[in-house]
Amino acid sequence: MIKHFKLAIVGLALSVTAVATGAQKPDNPVELKHQTAQINGIKMHYVTAGSGKTILFLHGFPEFWYEWDKQLPFFAGRGYQVVAPDMRGYNLTEKPKKVEDYAVSILIEDVRALLGKVSPGKKAILVAHDWGGAIAWAFASAHPEMLDQLIIINAPHPTVFARELAENPKQQAASNYMTFFKSPSAEAMLSVNNYAGLTQAILDSRLGSIRPTAEERKMYIDAWSQPGALTGGLNYYRASDIGPPKPGSKPDPNSFAGGKPMNVTVPTLVIWGEKDTALLTGNLVGLDKYVPKLTIRRIPEGSHWVVHEQPELISRLIDAFVNDKKLPTEK
């Protein structure tokens, strides 16, 4: 069982004593403000800085707002209002106990309500990774009128992902961890030995030379240790139909989008670390069928955690795309 658990953690697809208190790093030239908004029936914690057009950053599992710690000062210093929430169920945001409170339709409404709070009556830019990306795809399809651009990082388009789960044995095998995440034993297994498995998967499996500091490790463990936070993140999996098909069944490619193909009409940049072992590059094939204004930038030396591995490149890619400039190349 432990062996299979370790394999599941390695394939994870998918925030701080300082964070919890709202303190900032002294060497950070941009002041990040911690705020709370009452939206869609919950209290949502978010970090914000700067002024101008809004860029909303959505994290994945099992991250929190701090996933974007490098992008927030980068864009706040370039004339944008940056906003990075702890999504429903995570870290300092409220954590409803019912699985059905994490349905995709509710998560979409969280994004709509938060944008209505921080960017009322104005279009925004949406940047998202992993589960945040799944919700961003759905949000962009449902509310294109609220967005100027969409940037997705290693998060499959739900309709394409359903196809891959139905037809691609390699993606089916890579997604077996999702079955584990939906199980009643997931919380106990993931929190064993002070979250050692999650720490290895999220922090120690990163590629490249950027390694997490002791302070960052504590930040993540503190976020996971918030009462109900681990369950909140896992409930995203439990409330959805996404996952490897059961024997004799075939995933409905439109179940995530409420029974219809998920078309996205806003200009979209997809950034993909090609060494992602959980979400394979087959998810890029045929994507333009559903996203006509599509730009794809592959990062050969990036994993699922490319946001942390190559933060400067990620920031420059986003900046170039939203400003209609030539996209930079990987170092």
mmCIF file of C-alpha atoms in Angstrom:
data_model
loop_
_atom_site.group_PDB
_atom_site.id
_atom_site.type_symbol
_atom_site.label_atom_id
_atom_site.label_comp_id
_atom_site.label_asym_id
_atom_site.label_seq_id
_atom_site.Cartn_x
_atom_site.Cartn_y
_atom_site.Cartn_z
ATOM 1 C CA MET A 1 0.000 0.000 0.000
ATOM 2 C CA ILE A 2 2.825 2.406 0.927
ATOM 3 C CA LYS A 3 4.548 1.624 -2.373
ATOM 4 C CA HIS A 4 1.414 2.486 -4.331
ATOM 5 C CA PHE A 5 0.931 5.587 -2.205
ATOM 6 C CA LYS A 6 4.428 6.817 -3.066
ATOM 7 C CA LEU A 7 3.807 6.205 -6.744
ATOM 8 C CA ALA A 8 0.549 8.133 -6.550
ATOM 9 C CA ILE A 9 2.264 11.054 -4.843
ATOM 10 C CA VAL A 10 5.042 11.189 -7.424
ATOM 11 C CA GLY A 11 2.364 11.444 -10.102
ATOM 12 C CA LEU A 12 0.490 14.230 -8.335
ATOM 13 C CA ALA A 13 -1.398 16.553 -10.718
ATOM 14 C CA LEU A 14 -2.664 18.422 -9.894
ATOM 15 C CA SER A 15 0.359 28.680 2.203
ATOM 16 C CA VAL A 16 3.293 30.047 6.444
ATOM 17 C CA THR A 17 3.832 31.545 9.681
ATOM 18 C CA ALA A 18 4.368 34.691 7.660
ATOM 19 C CA VAL A 19 1.412 33.939 5.405
ATOM 20 C CA ALA A 20 -0.986 33.110 8.215
ATOM 21 C CA THR A 21 -0.220 36.366 9.983
ATOM 22 C CA GLY A 22 -0.159 38.446 6.817
ATOM 23 C CA ALA A 23 3.543 39.256 7.257
ATOM 24 C CA GLN A 24 5.717 39.939 4.236
ATOM 25 C CA LYS A 25 9.292 39.107 3.378
ATOM 26 C CA PRO A 26 11.436 42.136 4.213
ATOM 27 C CA ASP A 27 13.280 42.039 0.876
ATOM 28 C CA ASN A 28 10.078 42.142 -1.179
ATOM 29 C CA PRO A 29 9.825 45.632 -2.753
ATOM 30 C CA VAL A 30 6.099 45.205 -3.455
ATOM 31 C CA GLU A 31 3.702 45.294 -0.531
ATOM 32 C CA LEU A 32 1.343 42.342 -0.706
ATOM 33 C CA LYS A 33 -1.896 43.043 1.118
ATOM 34 C CA HIS A 34 -3.883 40.221 2.714
ATOM 35 C CA GLN A 35 -7.625 40.757 2.431
ATOM 36 C CA THR A 36 -10.850 38.823 2.911
ATOM 37 C CA ALA A 37 -14.025 39.066 0.854
ATOM 38 C CA GLN A 38 -17.456 37.587 1.508
ATOM 39 C CA ILE A 39 -18.290 35.990 -1.847
ATOM 40 C CA ASN A 40 -20.656 33.239 -2.921
ATOM 41 C CA GLY A 41 -21.482 32.267 0.655
ATOM 42 C CA ILE A 42 -17.897 31.924 1.928
ATOM 43 C CA LYS A 43 -15.120 34.114 3.282
ATOM 44 C CA MET A 44 -12.271 34.070 0.764
ATOM 45 C CA HIS A 45 -8.749 35.129 1.658
ATOM 46 C CA TYR A 46 -6.667 36.675 -1.079
ATOM 47 C CA VAL A 47 -3.445 38.592 -1.576
ATOM 48 C CA THR A 48 -3.345 41.695 -3.740
ATOM 49 C CA ALA A 49 -0.942 44.424 -4.806
ATOM 50 C CA GLY A 50 -0.579 47.139 -7.408
ATOM 51 C CA SER A 51 -3.170 48.986 -9.477
ATOM 52 C CA GLY A 52 -4.373 48.901 -13.062
ATOM 53 C CA LYS A 53 -5.815 46.046 -15.108
ATOM 54 C CA THR A 54 -6.520 43.010 -12.914
ATOM 55 C CA ILE A 55 -4.622 39.761 -13.268
ATOM 56 C CA LEU A 56 -6.272 36.992 -11.256
ATOM 57 C CA PHE A 57 -4.061 34.006 -10.392
ATOM 58 C CA LEU A 58 -5.655 30.645 -9.478
ATOM 59 C CA HIS A 59 -3.547 27.965 -7.826
ATOM 60 C CA GLY A 60 -3.799 24.189 -8.092
ATOM 61 C CA PHE A 61 -3.738 21.247 -5.691
ATOM 62 C CA PRO A 62 -2.251 21.279 -3.115
ATOM 63 C CA GLU A 63 -0.932 24.821 -3.403
ATOM 64 C CA PHE A 64 -2.281 28.126 -2.121
ATOM 65 C CA TRP A 65 -1.823 31.789 -3.070
ATOM 66 C CA TYR A 66 1.935 31.543 -2.508
ATOM 67 C CA GLU A 67 2.303 29.493 -5.707
ATOM 68 C CA TRP A 68 2.455 32.889 -7.462
ATOM 69 C CA ASP A 69 4.938 34.582 -5.125
ATOM 70 C CA LYS A 70 7.294 35.457 -8.006
ATOM 71 C CA GLN A 71 4.588 36.612 -10.433
ATOM 72 C CA LEU A 72 2.788 38.897 -7.983
ATOM 73 C CA PRO A 73 5.584 41.456 -7.506
ATOM 74 C CA PHE A 74 6.634 41.133 -11.165
ATOM 75 C CA PHE A 75 3.235 42.262 -12.479
ATOM 76 C CA ALA A 76 2.336 44.605 -9.618
ATOM 77 C CA GLY A 77 5.488 46.514 -10.500
ATOM 78 C CA ARG A 78 4.417 46.735 -14.150
ATOM 79 C CA GLY A 79 1.129 48.528 -13.753
ATOM 80 C CA TYR A 80 -1.281 45.694 -12.919
ATOM 81 C CA GLN A 81 -3.512 44.921 -9.979
ATOM 82 C CA VAL A 82 -2.600 41.357 -9.035
ATOM 83 C CA VAL A 83 -4.958 39.151 -7.047
ATOM 84 C CA ALA A 84 -4.164 35.631 -5.819
ATOM 85 C CA PRO A 85 -6.791 33.927 -3.650
ATOM 86 C CA ASP A 86 -6.677 30.862 -1.512
ATOM 87 C CA MET A 87 -9.360 29.019 -3.416
ATOM 88 C CA ARG A 88 -12.409 27.519 -1.704
ATOM 89 C CA GLY A 89 -11.282 24.923 0.844
ATOM 90 C CA TYR A 90 -7.625 26.017 1.005
ATOM 91 C CA ASN A 91 -5.401 27.642 3.618
ATOM 92 C CA LEU A 92 -7.137 30.753 5.048
ATOM 93 C CA THR A 93 -10.290 30.636 2.909
ATOM 94 C CA GLU A 94 -13.459 29.093 4.319
ATOM 95 C CA LYS A 95 -13.825 25.319 3.895
ATOM 96 C CA PRO A 96 -17.375 24.015 3.449
ATOM 97 C CA LYS A 97 -17.718 20.456 4.684
ATOM 98 C CA LYS A 98 -20.057 19.026 2.044
ATOM 99 C CA VAL A 99 -18.483 17.519 -1.075
ATOM 100 C CA GLU A 100 -21.233 19.004 -3.220
ATOM 101 C CA ASP A 101 -20.086 22.485 -2.158
ATOM 102 C CA TYR A 102 -17.067 21.959 -4.446
ATOM 103 C CA ALA A 103 -19.026 21.371 -7.639
ATOM 104 C CA VAL A 104 -17.587 23.019 -10.739
ATOM 105 C CA SER A 105 -20.568 25.369 -11.076
ATOM 106 C CA ILE A 106 -19.934 26.681 -7.551
ATOM 107 C CA LEU A 107 -16.209 27.119 -8.163
ATOM 108 C CA ILE A 108 -16.971 29.067 -11.355
ATOM 109 C CA GLU A 109 -19.259 31.335 -9.348
ATOM 110 C CA ASP A 110 -16.455 31.881 -6.800
ATOM 111 C CA VAL A 111 -14.280 33.266 -9.592
ATOM 112 C CA ARG A 112 -17.084 35.406 -11.009
ATOM 113 C CA ALA A 113 -17.921 36.854 -7.609
ATOM 114 C CA LEU A 114 -14.283 37.557 -6.732
ATOM 115 C CA LEU A 115 -13.703 39.346 -10.034
ATOM 116 C CA GLY A 116 -16.871 41.340 -9.402
ATOM 117 C CA LYS A 117 -15.334 42.398 -6.103
ATOM 118 C CA VAL A 118 -11.788 43.263 -7.225
ATOM 119 C CA SER A 119 -12.435 44.326 -10.839
ATOM 120 C CA PRO A 120 -16.070 45.502 -11.025
ATOM 121 C CA GLY A 121 -17.282 46.176 -14.540
ATOM 122 C CA LYS A 122 -13.861 45.632 -16.101
ATOM 123 C CA LYS A 123 -12.349 42.752 -18.028
ATOM 124 C CA ALA A 124 -9.473 40.893 -16.384
ATOM 125 C CA ILE A 125 -6.654 38.540 -17.282
ATOM 126 C CA LEU A 126 -6.910 35.043 -15.804
ATOM 127 C CA VAL A 127 -3.799 32.939 -15.075
ATOM 128 C CA ALA A 128 -4.200 29.459 -13.640
ATOM 129 C CA HIS A 129 -2.461 26.145 -12.964
ATOM 130 C CA ASP A 130 -3.628 22.569 -12.308
ATOM 131 C CA TRP A 131 -7.075 22.563 -10.623
ATOM 132 C CA GLY A 132 -7.128 26.326 -10.845
ATOM 133 C CA GLY A 133 -6.639 25.812 -14.565
ATOM 134 C CA ALA A 134 -9.547 23.389 -14.812
ATOM 135 C CA ILE A 135 -11.804 25.978 -13.205
ATOM 136 C CA ALA A 136 -10.318 28.709 -15.395
ATOM 137 C CA TRP A 137 -11.146 26.738 -18.559
ATOM 138 C CA ALA A 138 -14.737 26.371 -17.372
ATOM 139 C CA PHE A 139 -14.963 30.002 -16.290
ATOM 140 C CA ALA A 140 -13.633 31.305 -19.606
ATOM 141 C CA SER A 141 -16.182 29.190 -21.442
ATOM 142 C CA ALA A 142 -19.057 30.392 -19.247
ATOM 143 C CA HIS A 143 -18.044 34.074 -18.889
ATOM 144 C CA PRO A 144 -15.925 35.206 -21.845
ATOM 145 C CA GLU A 145 -17.327 38.702 -21.433
ATOM 146 C CA MET A 146 -15.303 39.083 -18.209
ATOM 147 C CA LEU A 147 -11.887 38.227 -19.675
ATOM 148 C CA ASP A 148 -9.401 39.777 -22.052
ATOM 149 C CA GLN A 149 -6.972 36.848 -22.024
ATOM 150 C CA LEU A 150 -6.573 33.408 -20.491
ATOM 151 C CA ILE A 151 -3.243 31.813 -19.546
ATOM 152 C CA ILE A 152 -3.251 28.145 -18.587
ATOM 153 C CA ILE A 153 -0.243 26.304 -17.122
ATOM 154 C CA ASN A 154 -0.242 22.489 -17.112
ATOM 155 C CA ALA A 155 -3.983 22.137 -16.770
ATOM 156 C CA PRO A 156 -5.825 20.088 -19.402
ATOM 157 C CA HIS A 157 -8.904 21.346 -21.167
ATOM 158 C CA PRO A 158 -11.645 19.195 -19.570
ATOM 159 C CA THR A 159 -13.153 18.036 -22.873
ATOM 160 C CA VAL A 160 -9.756 17.037 -24.262
ATOM 161 C CA PHE A 161 -8.786 15.433 -20.953
ATOM 162 C CA ALA A 162 -11.927 13.280 -21.023
ATOM 163 C CA ARG A 163 -10.912 12.091 -24.480
ATOM 164 C CA GLU A 164 -7.428 11.225 -23.260
ATOM 165 C CA LEU A 165 -8.825 9.349 -20.267
ATOM 166 C CA ALA A 166 -11.110 7.392 -22.582
ATOM 167 C CA GLU A 167 -8.598 6.613 -25.324
ATOM 168 C CA ASN A 168 -5.028 6.982 -24.065
ATOM 169 C CA PRO A 169 -3.802 4.133 -21.821
ATOM 170 C CA LYS A 170 -0.752 6.169 -20.779
ATOM 171 C CA GLN A 171 -2.929 9.019 -19.506
ATOM 172 C CA GLN A 172 -5.211 6.528 -17.778
ATOM 173 C CA ALA A 173 -2.233 5.071 -15.910
ATOM 174 C CA ALA A 174 -0.838 8.512 -15.108
ATOM 175 C CA SER A 175 -4.183 9.530 -13.601
ATOM 176 C CA ASN A 176 -4.571 6.634 -11.179
ATOM 177 C CA TYR A 177 -3.706 8.945 -8.298
ATOM 178 C CA MET A 178 -7.105 10.602 -8.787
ATOM 179 C CA THR A 179 -8.845 7.431 -7.648
ATOM 180 C CA PHE A 180 -6.722 7.462 -4.510
ATOM 181 C CA PHE A 181 -7.485 11.146 -3.873
ATOM 182 C CA LYS A 182 -11.205 10.377 -3.891
ATOM 183 C CA SER A 183 -10.832 7.587 -1.316
ATOM 184 C CA PRO A 184 -11.744 8.010 2.378
ATOM 185 C CA SER A 185 -8.157 7.203 3.371
ATOM 186 C CA ALA A 186 -6.548 9.991 1.342
ATOM 187 C CA GLU A 187 -6.304 12.531 4.172
ATOM 188 C CA ALA A 188 -4.630 10.089 6.549
ATOM 189 C CA MET A 189 -2.163 8.883 3.932
ATOM 190 C CA LEU A 190 -1.261 12.350 2.691
ATOM 191 C CA SER A 191 -0.719 13.789 6.174
ATOM 192 C CA VAL A 192 1.379 10.926 7.547
ATOM 193 C CA ASN A 193 4.808 11.849 8.946
ATOM 194 C CA ASN A 194 4.061 15.582 8.872
ATOM 195 C CA TYR A 195 2.975 15.550 5.193
ATOM 196 C CA ALA A 196 6.186 13.886 4.045
ATOM 197 C CA GLY A 197 4.625 12.522 0.858
ATOM 198 C CA LEU A 198 3.187 15.859 -0.187
ATOM 199 C CA THR A 199 6.438 17.613 0.659
ATOM 200 C CA GLN A 200 8.376 15.223 -1.559
ATOM 201 C CA ALA A 201 5.922 15.503 -4.427
ATOM 202 C CA ILE A 202 5.333 19.247 -4.405
ATOM 203 C CA LEU A 203 8.649 20.619 -3.179
ATOM 204 C CA ASP A 204 11.409 18.057 -3.634
ATOM 205 C CA SER A 205 10.448 16.717 -7.067
ATOM 206 C CA ARG A 206 10.948 20.047 -8.807
ATOM 207 C CA LEU A 207 13.381 20.107 -11.701
ATOM 208 C CA GLY A 208 16.194 22.619 -12.074
ATOM 209 C CA SER A 209 18.265 24.507 -9.542
ATOM 210 C CA ILE A 210 15.557 26.396 -7.636
ATOM 211 C CA ARG A 211 15.053 24.465 -4.416
ATOM 212 C CA PRO A 212 12.529 25.244 -1.665
ATOM 213 C CA THR A 213 13.879 26.909 1.451
ATOM 214 C CA ALA A 214 13.179 25.761 4.995
ATOM 215 C CA GLU A 215 10.830 28.741 5.320
ATOM 216 C CA GLU A 216 8.863 27.678 2.245
ATOM 217 C CA ARG A 217 8.573 24.112 3.528
ATOM 218 C CA LYS A 218 7.073 25.435 6.727
ATOM 219 C CA MET A 219 4.704 27.662 4.748
ATOM 220 C CA TYR A 220 3.277 24.701 2.856
ATOM 221 C CA ILE A 221 2.990 22.477 5.920
ATOM 222 C CA ASP A 222 1.255 25.278 7.811
ATOM 223 C CA ALA A 223 -1.208 25.698 4.923
ATOM 224 C CA TRP A 224 -1.943 21.963 4.715
ATOM 225 C CA SER A 225 -2.367 21.900 8.490
ATOM 226 C CA GLN A 226 -5.154 24.487 8.529
ATOM 227 C CA PRO A 227 -8.242 22.663 9.884
ATOM 228 C CA GLY A 228 -10.107 21.092 6.979
ATOM 229 C CA ALA A 229 -7.677 22.351 4.310
ATOM 230 C CA LEU A 230 -6.511 18.966 3.045
ATOM 231 C CA THR A 231 -10.094 17.719 2.802
ATOM 232 C CA GLY A 232 -11.114 20.910 1.029
ATOM 233 C CA GLY A 233 -8.544 20.374 -1.703
ATOM 234 C CA LEU A 234 -9.385 16.705 -2.107
ATOM 235 C CA ASN A 235 -13.074 17.528 -2.422
ATOM 236 C CA TYR A 236 -12.372 19.077 -5.832
ATOM 237 C CA TYR A 237 -11.603 15.552 -7.037
ATOM 238 C CA ARG A 238 -14.488 13.985 -5.137
ATOM 239 C CA ALA A 239 -17.069 16.425 -6.478
ATOM 240 C CA SER A 240 -16.045 15.969 -10.120
ATOM 241 C CA ASP A 241 -16.368 13.097 -12.566
ATOM 242 C CA ILE A 242 -12.756 13.456 -13.677
ATOM 243 C CA GLY A 243 -10.563 10.376 -13.359
ATOM 244 C CA PRO A 244 -9.645 7.082 -14.990
ATOM 245 C CA PRO A 245 -12.723 5.264 -16.320
ATOM 246 C CA LYS A 246 -14.076 2.302 -14.439
ATOM 247 C CA PRO A 247 -13.991 -1.018 -16.301
ATOM 248 C CA GLY A 248 -16.687 -1.063 -18.970
ATOM 249 C CA SER A 249 -17.371 2.667 -18.764
ATOM 250 C CA LYS A 250 -16.307 5.617 -20.899
ATOM 251 C CA PRO A 251 -15.875 9.177 -19.610
ATOM 252 C CA ASP A 252 -18.400 11.714 -20.799
ATOM 253 C CA PRO A 253 -16.258 14.380 -22.504
ATOM 254 C CA ASN A 254 -18.824 17.050 -21.661
ATOM 255 C CA SER A 255 -19.615 16.194 -18.043
ATOM 256 C CA PHE A 256 -17.299 18.878 -16.633
ATOM 257 C CA ALA A 257 -18.993 21.565 -18.734
ATOM 258 C CA GLY A 258 -22.563 20.703 -17.835
ATOM 259 C CA GLY A 259 -23.287 18.467 -20.808
ATOM 260 C CA LYS A 260 -21.910 20.515 -23.693
ATOM 261 C CA PRO A 261 -18.500 20.980 -25.363
ATOM 262 C CA MET A 262 -16.373 23.551 -23.566
ATOM 263 C CA ASN A 263 -15.516 26.174 -26.166
ATOM 264 C CA VAL A 264 -13.236 29.050 -25.182
ATOM 265 C CA THR A 265 -13.297 32.115 -27.418
ATOM 266 C CA VAL A 266 -10.927 34.473 -25.568
ATOM 267 C CA PRO A 267 -7.253 34.617 -26.662
ATOM 268 C CA THR A 268 -5.527 31.824 -24.764
ATOM 269 C CA LEU A 269 -1.913 30.940 -24.008
ATOM 270 C CA VAL A 270 -1.224 27.395 -22.830
ATOM 271 C CA ILE A 271 2.168 26.873 -21.168
ATOM 272 C CA TRP A 272 3.102 23.229 -20.744
ATOM 273 C CA GLY A 273 6.032 21.655 -18.909
ATOM 274 C CA GLU A 274 6.599 18.574 -21.042
ATOM 275 C CA LYS A 275 8.059 16.491 -18.202
ATOM 276 C CA ASP A 276 4.734 16.475 -16.360
ATOM 277 C CA THR A 277 4.262 12.832 -15.352
ATOM 278 C CA ALA A 278 0.610 13.236 -14.351
ATOM 279 C CA LEU A 279 -0.795 15.303 -17.217
ATOM 280 C CA LEU A 280 0.719 14.179 -20.502
ATOM 281 C CA THR A 281 1.292 16.189 -23.663
ATOM 282 C CA GLY A 282 -1.513 14.346 -25.458
ATOM 283 C CA ASN A 283 -3.725 16.938 -23.783
ATOM 284 C CA LEU A 284 -2.416 19.490 -26.288
ATOM 285 C CA VAL A 285 -3.516 17.489 -29.324
ATOM 286 C CA GLY A 286 -6.690 18.826 -30.917
ATOM 287 C CA LEU A 287 -6.989 21.628 -28.364
ATOM 288 C CA ASP A 288 -7.474 24.221 -31.115
ATOM 289 C CA LYS A 289 -10.813 22.591 -31.960
ATOM 290 C CA TYR A 290 -12.219 24.076 -28.747
ATOM 291 C CA VAL A 291 -9.908 27.109 -28.410
ATOM 292 C CA PRO A 292 -9.609 28.851 -31.791
ATOM 293 C CA LYS A 293 -7.476 31.780 -30.528
ATOM 294 C CA LEU A 294 -4.809 29.470 -29.145
ATOM 295 C CA THR A 295 -1.074 29.845 -28.563
ATOM 296 C CA ILE A 296 0.894 26.917 -27.096
ATOM 297 C CA ARG A 297 4.347 27.229 -25.583
ATOM 298 C CA ARG A 298 5.976 23.954 -24.572
ATOM 299 C CA ILE A 299 8.747 23.975 -21.974
ATOM 300 C CA PRO A 300 10.831 20.816 -22.566
ATOM 301 C CA GLU A 301 12.680 21.026 -19.243
ATOM 302 C CA GLY A 302 9.624 21.834 -17.147
ATOM 303 C CA SER A 303 7.561 19.473 -15.004
ATOM 304 C CA HIS A 304 4.069 19.896 -13.584
ATOM 305 C CA TRP A 305 5.666 22.400 -11.187
ATOM 306 C CA VAL A 306 7.171 24.612 -13.896
ATOM 307 C CA VAL A 307 5.761 27.729 -12.190
ATOM 308 C CA HIS A 308 8.289 27.142 -9.407
ATOM 309 C CA GLU A 309 11.059 25.732 -11.584
ATOM 310 C CA GLN A 310 11.215 28.555 -14.136
ATOM 311 C CA PRO A 311 9.356 31.482 -12.552
ATOM 312 C CA GLU A 312 11.148 34.174 -14.568
ATOM 313 C CA LEU A 313 10.300 32.459 -17.853
ATOM 314 C CA ILE A 314 6.670 32.010 -16.783
ATOM 315 C CA SER A 315 6.406 35.709 -15.926
ATOM 316 C CA ARG A 316 8.011 36.772 -19.208
ATOM 317 C CA LEU A 317 5.746 34.480 -21.233
ATOM 318 C CA ILE A 318 2.632 35.891 -19.578
ATOM 319 C CA ASP A 319 3.888 39.458 -19.976
ATOM 320 C CA ALA A 320 4.686 38.958 -23.666
ATOM 321 C CA PHE A 321 1.349 37.318 -24.408
ATOM 322 C CA VAL A 322 -0.850 39.920 -22.736
ATOM 323 C CA ASN A 323 1.115 42.707 -24.433
ATOM 324 C CA ASP A 324 1.100 41.067 -27.860
ATOM 325 C CA LYS A 325 4.876 40.663 -27.992
ATOM 326 C CA LYS A 326 7.020 37.803 -29.268
ATOM 327 C CA LEU A 327 7.156 35.023 -26.696
ATOM 328 C CA PRO A 328 10.590 34.450 -25.133
ATOM 329 C CA THR A 329 12.295 31.066 -25.358
ATOM 330 C CA GLU A 330 13.402 28.719 -22.600
ATOM 331 C CA LYS A 331 16.960 29.228 -21.387
#
